[in-house]
Each structure stands twice: as C-alpha cells, then as structure tokens.
C-alpha cells in the first residue's frame, strides 16, 4: 500500500488484442528528524503499472487522475529485467496496481486540495500529543 502524489498524467497504451496498460510515476514522502533534530524530507519515486479493467477505466476517463493528485494505491512489487537500446541489461522495479483510489485532487490551478504538508504536519502533531507510550512491557504480556 502506498499513498503519494502522481508525478505526471497517466499514460495508457492499447494492444491489438484490446488489452490496455497504464503507467505513471508516484512520489511518496517521508519526514523525519535527523541526529541534530532538524526536519528532513525524503522522497521516493515509484513506477506504477495497471492492467485490465483498471487501465481501461483510466483510459476511458471513468477515473480521471492527473499530475499532482494524491492517491492510495494497493498492489504488489515486481522486478523485471530487460535490455535497453544500447544492449545494456537493466532491472526495473514496478508496483503492479490492483486498486487505485483518489484521496484529493492537486497540482493544477483551481483544483482543491484537502491535504497539504502543513495540514498533515498539524495532524501528526496532534496525534503525537495524545500518544502515551506503554512503560511496562514485559515479554509475558506479548501475545507471541
């Protein structure tokens, strides 16, 4: 499961047999404090691929996703090897999407965004303020 923003509009290709393949890039971000206590942001880019009905829905605009949209994606990780045009063997890792759901629109002028970094940071801060760690955790209390 991933939550992130689309790095571009989805590309859909159609095959002679009527099948469709959708590809898009997704950016996921992590925010953490380094050893000096400074906030650091780290972004990872993922190659997302969808086939079949999901790709058809996107191609036929029954699902309209654009660059900047915040999506929830559920799928599996697959790695494959190929030879590029220079004859060099390469390995690529992709997320094969089984479900894609829009969380919020974003990235285009005039679009509404429910979640921005400030809102997420505020929600995280509130959640952290209400968290009380367990102090007594003996091995006898663990269910495994």
Short mmCIF file of C-alpha atoms in Angstrom, two decimals:
data_model
loop_
_atom_site.label_atom_id
_atom_site.label_comp_id
_atom_site.label_asym_id
_atom_site.label_seq_id
_atom_site.Cartn_x
_atom_site.Cartn_y
_atom_site.Cartn_z
CA UNK A 1 0.00 0.00 0.00
CA UNK A 2 1.28 3.42 -0.95
CA UNK A 3 -0.01 6.95 -0.59
CA UNK A 4 1.60 9.55 -2.78
CA UNK A 5 1.27 12.17 -5.50
CA UNK A 6 1.33 11.48 -9.23
CA UNK A 7 4.45 12.84 -10.89
CA UNK A 8 2.76 13.07 -14.30
CA UNK A 9 -0.53 12.34 -16.02
CA UNK A 10 -1.04 8.59 -16.55
CA UNK A 11 -0.02 7.11 -19.93
CA UNK A 12 -2.22 4.37 -21.38
CA UNK A 13 -1.30 2.16 -24.31
CA UNK A 14 -3.66 -0.21 -26.11
CA UNK A 15 -2.70 -3.56 -27.57
CA UNK A 16 -4.04 -5.26 -30.70
CA UNK A 17 -5.96 -7.76 -28.56
CA UNK A 18 -7.87 -4.91 -26.85
CA UNK A 19 -5.88 -5.02 -23.61
CA UNK A 20 -4.60 -1.84 -22.01
CA UNK A 21 -1.60 -0.92 -19.88
CA UNK A 22 -1.37 2.24 -17.75
CA UNK A 23 1.91 3.62 -16.43
CA UNK A 24 2.54 6.57 -14.13
CA UNK A 25 5.11 7.72 -11.57
CA UNK A 26 4.19 8.18 -7.90
CA UNK A 27 6.14 10.18 -5.31
CA UNK A 28 5.96 9.12 -1.68
CA UNK A 29 7.48 11.27 1.02
CA UNK A 30 8.80 10.65 4.49
CA UNK A 31 9.57 13.33 7.04
CA UNK A 32 11.89 12.65 9.97
CA UNK A 33 14.27 14.36 12.38
CA UNK A 34 17.99 13.80 11.90
CA UNK A 35 20.50 13.37 14.73
CA UNK A 36 20.76 17.14 15.13
CA UNK A 37 16.98 17.46 15.49
CA UNK A 38 16.44 19.08 12.08
CA UNK A 39 13.48 18.02 9.93
CA UNK A 40 14.48 16.12 6.79
CA UNK A 41 12.23 15.26 3.84
CA UNK A 42 12.95 12.20 1.71
CA UNK A 43 11.03 11.44 -1.48
CA UNK A 44 10.97 8.08 -3.27
CA UNK A 45 9.70 7.66 -6.83
CA UNK A 46 7.79 4.52 -7.80
CA UNK A 47 6.86 3.17 -11.24
CA UNK A 48 3.17 2.24 -11.16
CA UNK A 49 1.65 -0.13 -13.74
CA UNK A 50 -2.01 -1.13 -14.10
CA UNK A 51 -3.56 -3.65 -16.48
CA UNK A 52 -7.04 -4.75 -17.49
CA UNK A 53 -10.15 -3.03 -16.14
CA UNK A 54 -8.20 -0.54 -14.03
CA UNK A 55 -6.18 0.61 -17.05
CA UNK A 56 -9.36 0.72 -19.17
CA UNK A 57 -11.15 2.88 -16.58
CA UNK A 58 -8.28 5.35 -16.62
CA UNK A 59 -8.04 5.32 -20.44
CA UNK A 60 -11.77 5.94 -20.84
CA UNK A 61 -11.75 8.69 -18.17
CA UNK A 62 -14.07 6.81 -15.81
CA UNK A 63 -11.24 7.51 -13.39
CA UNK A 64 -9.64 10.88 -14.03
CA UNK A 65 -6.20 11.12 -12.45
CA UNK A 66 -3.74 13.93 -13.24
CA UNK A 67 -0.30 15.08 -12.14
CA UNK A 68 -0.34 16.18 -8.50
CA UNK A 69 -3.33 14.08 -7.40
CA UNK A 70 -2.92 12.33 -4.04
CA UNK A 71 -3.69 8.61 -4.45
CA UNK A 72 -3.92 5.47 -2.38
CA UNK A 73 -2.50 2.53 -4.34
CA UNK A 74 -2.67 -1.11 -3.38
CA UNK A 75 -0.67 -3.66 -5.33
CA UNK A 76 2.39 -5.85 -5.44
CA UNK A 77 6.05 -5.23 -6.13
CA UNK A 78 7.53 -6.83 -9.24
CA UNK A 79 11.05 -6.64 -10.63
CA UNK A 80 11.87 -7.48 -14.22
CA UNK A 81 14.91 -7.40 -16.44
CA UNK A 82 15.23 -6.03 -19.95
CA UNK A 83 17.89 -4.98 -22.44
CA UNK A 84 17.91 -1.30 -23.40
CA UNK A 85 18.55 0.10 -26.88
CA UNK A 86 22.30 0.20 -26.15
CA UNK A 87 22.36 -3.52 -25.35
CA UNK A 88 22.77 -2.97 -21.61
CA UNK A 89 20.88 -5.30 -19.25
CA UNK A 90 18.72 -3.37 -16.78
CA UNK A 91 16.46 -4.23 -13.87
CA UNK A 92 13.35 -2.21 -13.10
CA UNK A 93 11.07 -2.46 -10.07
CA UNK A 94 7.40 -1.64 -10.53
CA UNK A 95 4.28 -1.56 -8.41
CA UNK A 96 1.55 -3.56 -10.16
CA UNK A 97 -1.57 -1.67 -9.05
CA UNK A 98 -4.62 -3.70 -8.14
CA UNK A 99 -6.55 -0.78 -6.60
CA UNK A 100 -6.18 2.98 -7.07
CA UNK A 101 -8.29 5.47 -5.12
CA UNK A 102 -8.21 9.25 -5.24
CA UNK A 103 -7.64 10.91 -1.88
CA UNK A 104 -7.56 14.51 -3.14
CA UNK A 105 -7.09 16.49 -6.31
CA UNK A 106 -3.97 18.60 -6.54
CA UNK A 107 -1.26 20.07 -8.67
CA UNK A 108 -3.32 22.11 -11.14
CA UNK A 109 -4.51 25.72 -10.77
CA UNK A 110 -8.06 25.87 -9.47
CA UNK A 111 -8.06 22.35 -8.07
CA UNK A 112 -8.98 21.76 -4.45
CA UNK A 113 -6.54 20.05 -2.13
CA UNK A 114 -7.77 18.61 1.15
CA UNK A 115 -4.32 17.69 2.41
CA UNK A 116 -1.19 19.75 2.20
CA UNK A 117 2.07 19.37 4.09
CA UNK A 118 1.04 21.87 6.79
CA UNK A 119 -2.25 20.08 7.43
CA UNK A 120 -0.54 16.71 7.60
CA UNK A 121 2.12 18.10 9.96
CA UNK A 122 -0.59 19.60 12.21
CA UNK A 123 -2.50 16.30 12.29
CA UNK A 124 0.72 14.44 13.12
CA UNK A 125 1.49 16.88 15.91
CA UNK A 126 -1.99 16.46 17.42
CA UNK A 127 -1.67 12.68 17.21
CA UNK A 128 1.78 12.82 18.86
CA UNK A 129 0.41 15.00 21.69
CA UNK A 130 -2.21 12.35 22.56
CA UNK A 131 0.13 9.37 22.41
CA UNK A 132 1.04 7.78 25.72
CA UNK A 133 3.74 5.12 25.46
CA UNK A 134 3.44 1.95 27.48
CA UNK A 135 6.16 1.83 30.10
CA UNK A 136 5.64 -1.68 31.43
CA UNK A 137 6.18 -4.09 28.53
CA UNK A 138 7.39 -7.41 29.78
CA UNK A 139 7.79 -10.39 27.48
CA UNK A 140 4.99 -12.19 29.39
CA UNK A 141 2.46 -9.60 28.14
CA UNK A 142 3.22 -10.19 24.45
CA UNK A 143 0.77 -12.43 22.52
CA UNK A 144 3.52 -14.25 20.60
#
